[in-house]
């Protein structure tokens, strides 16, 4: 199971339309489906999803997260918190033999290709 959070600044160039386009380019042999605010990348029985979340709870959770991240400047932290939006990436499919670890890394690469987006491992937490 993989999880990453893309913290968004208000000035980010991240859009779901562009994310979908970049994912299609990065995963030409995978099925990419879009449903409102969610994109699913799948191959066989494996899938990983991306969704935009927003609201006051996102700002609160972001504040708690950035306080534990090394190397985030206070002005950057304030911008990430003020945004009140983030991209959540997850799969509930176990990957005990890490057959899809490279696919996960490609998803992280796509996230990191957007300006104004900070990719974070929420479990550690750490910047990816």
Short mmCIF file of C-alpha atoms in Angstrom, two decimals:
data_model
loop_
_atom_site.label_atom_id
_atom_site.label_comp_id
_atom_site.label_asym_id
_atom_site.label_seq_id
_atom_site.Cartn_x
_atom_site.Cartn_y
_atom_site.Cartn_z
CA UNK A 1 0.00 0.00 0.00
CA UNK A 2 1.35 3.36 -1.00
CA UNK A 3 0.38 6.87 0.06
CA UNK A 4 1.66 10.36 -0.71
CA UNK A 5 0.24 13.82 -0.15
CA UNK A 6 0.85 16.74 -2.48
CA UNK A 7 0.60 19.92 -0.45
CA UNK A 8 -0.50 22.79 -2.70
CA UNK A 9 0.44 26.44 -2.48
CA UNK A 10 -2.18 28.94 -3.67
CA UNK A 11 0.00 29.72 -6.73
CA UNK A 12 0.44 26.09 -7.84
CA UNK A 13 0.10 25.16 -11.49
CA UNK A 14 -1.40 21.78 -10.52
CA UNK A 15 -4.70 20.92 -12.19
CA UNK A 16 -6.39 17.56 -12.53
CA UNK A 17 -6.57 18.05 -16.29
CA UNK A 18 -2.82 18.51 -16.55
CA UNK A 19 -2.18 15.70 -14.05
CA UNK A 20 -4.29 13.38 -16.17
CA UNK A 21 -2.33 14.38 -19.27
CA UNK A 22 1.05 13.80 -17.59
CA UNK A 23 -0.09 10.47 -16.15
CA UNK A 24 -1.24 9.28 -19.58
CA UNK A 25 2.19 10.16 -20.95
CA UNK A 26 4.03 8.46 -18.05
CA UNK A 27 1.81 5.33 -18.08
CA UNK A 28 0.98 4.61 -21.75
CA UNK A 29 0.11 0.95 -21.09
CA UNK A 30 -2.09 1.61 -18.04
CA UNK A 31 -5.76 2.49 -17.87
CA UNK A 32 -6.31 6.07 -16.73
CA UNK A 33 -9.85 6.97 -15.66
CA UNK A 34 -11.18 10.29 -14.45
CA UNK A 35 -14.26 10.81 -12.34
CA UNK A 36 -14.91 14.41 -11.18
CA UNK A 37 -12.06 15.20 -8.75
CA UNK A 38 -10.37 11.79 -8.89
CA UNK A 39 -8.00 10.05 -11.30
CA UNK A 40 -7.31 6.31 -11.13
CA UNK A 41 -4.25 4.71 -12.72
CA UNK A 42 -4.68 0.95 -13.05
CA UNK A 43 -3.13 -2.15 -14.54
CA UNK A 44 -4.70 -5.56 -14.01
CA UNK A 45 -5.77 -5.89 -10.38
CA UNK A 46 -3.56 -3.01 -9.19
CA UNK A 47 -4.64 0.63 -8.97
CA UNK A 48 -3.56 3.91 -7.44
CA UNK A 49 -5.81 6.97 -7.15
CA UNK A 50 -5.29 10.74 -6.96
CA UNK A 51 -7.89 13.14 -5.60
CA UNK A 52 -8.09 16.80 -4.64
CA UNK A 53 -9.30 17.49 -1.12
CA UNK A 54 -10.00 20.85 0.44
CA UNK A 55 -11.58 22.49 3.42
CA UNK A 56 -10.72 23.79 6.87
CA UNK A 57 -9.64 20.34 8.10
CA UNK A 58 -7.06 20.18 5.30
CA UNK A 59 -5.47 23.43 6.50
CA UNK A 60 -5.37 22.11 10.08
CA UNK A 61 -3.85 18.78 9.00
CA UNK A 62 -1.36 20.58 6.75
CA UNK A 63 -0.24 22.75 9.63
CA UNK A 64 0.41 19.68 11.78
CA UNK A 65 2.31 18.06 8.93
CA UNK A 66 4.55 20.99 7.96
CA UNK A 67 5.48 21.57 11.59
CA UNK A 68 7.17 18.14 11.52
CA UNK A 69 8.94 18.60 8.17
CA UNK A 70 12.58 19.63 8.11
CA UNK A 71 13.62 22.28 5.62
CA UNK A 72 10.27 24.00 5.06
CA UNK A 73 10.64 27.76 5.45
CA UNK A 74 7.98 29.55 7.51
CA UNK A 75 6.68 31.51 4.51
CA UNK A 76 6.37 28.28 2.49
CA UNK A 77 4.58 26.59 5.40
CA UNK A 78 2.17 29.53 5.70
CA UNK A 79 1.37 29.35 1.96
CA UNK A 80 0.76 25.59 2.10
CA UNK A 81 -1.54 26.00 5.10
CA UNK A 82 -3.40 28.96 3.59
CA UNK A 83 -4.19 27.01 0.44
CA UNK A 84 -6.54 24.63 2.24
CA UNK A 85 -6.10 22.17 -0.66
CA UNK A 86 -4.00 19.10 -1.30
CA UNK A 87 -3.67 16.14 -3.62
CA UNK A 88 -4.01 12.77 -1.94
CA UNK A 89 -2.55 9.69 -3.62
CA UNK A 90 -3.28 6.21 -2.32
CA UNK A 91 -3.86 2.57 -3.01
CA UNK A 92 -5.35 -0.05 -0.72
CA UNK A 93 -3.79 -2.89 -2.70
CA UNK A 94 -0.91 -4.55 -0.83
CA UNK A 95 2.33 -4.87 -2.80
CA UNK A 96 4.37 -7.35 -0.72
CA UNK A 97 6.87 -8.05 -3.50
CA UNK A 98 7.12 -4.37 -4.48
CA UNK A 99 6.04 -5.11 -8.04
CA UNK A 100 4.47 -1.66 -8.29
CA UNK A 101 7.02 0.37 -6.35
CA UNK A 102 8.40 1.90 -9.56
CA UNK A 103 4.85 2.81 -10.58
CA UNK A 104 4.45 4.59 -7.25
CA UNK A 105 7.74 6.44 -7.85
CA UNK A 106 6.49 7.53 -11.28
CA UNK A 107 3.37 8.97 -9.65
CA UNK A 108 5.59 10.91 -7.25
CA UNK A 109 7.62 12.17 -10.24
CA UNK A 110 4.45 13.44 -11.86
CA UNK A 111 3.46 15.26 -8.67
CA UNK A 112 6.91 16.81 -8.35
CA UNK A 113 6.73 18.07 -11.94
CA UNK A 114 4.21 20.72 -10.84
CA UNK A 115 5.39 23.99 -9.35
CA UNK A 116 3.82 24.99 -6.07
CA UNK A 117 3.37 21.36 -4.98
CA UNK A 118 5.32 19.75 -2.14
CA UNK A 119 5.20 15.93 -2.24
CA UNK A 120 5.22 14.48 1.27
CA UNK A 121 5.21 11.00 2.76
CA UNK A 122 2.58 11.42 5.48
CA UNK A 123 3.70 8.34 7.39
CA UNK A 124 7.24 9.54 8.16
CA UNK A 125 6.62 12.52 7.51
CA UNK A 126 9.22 13.55 5.00
CA UNK A 127 9.58 15.45 1.75
CA UNK A 128 9.83 13.19 -1.28
#
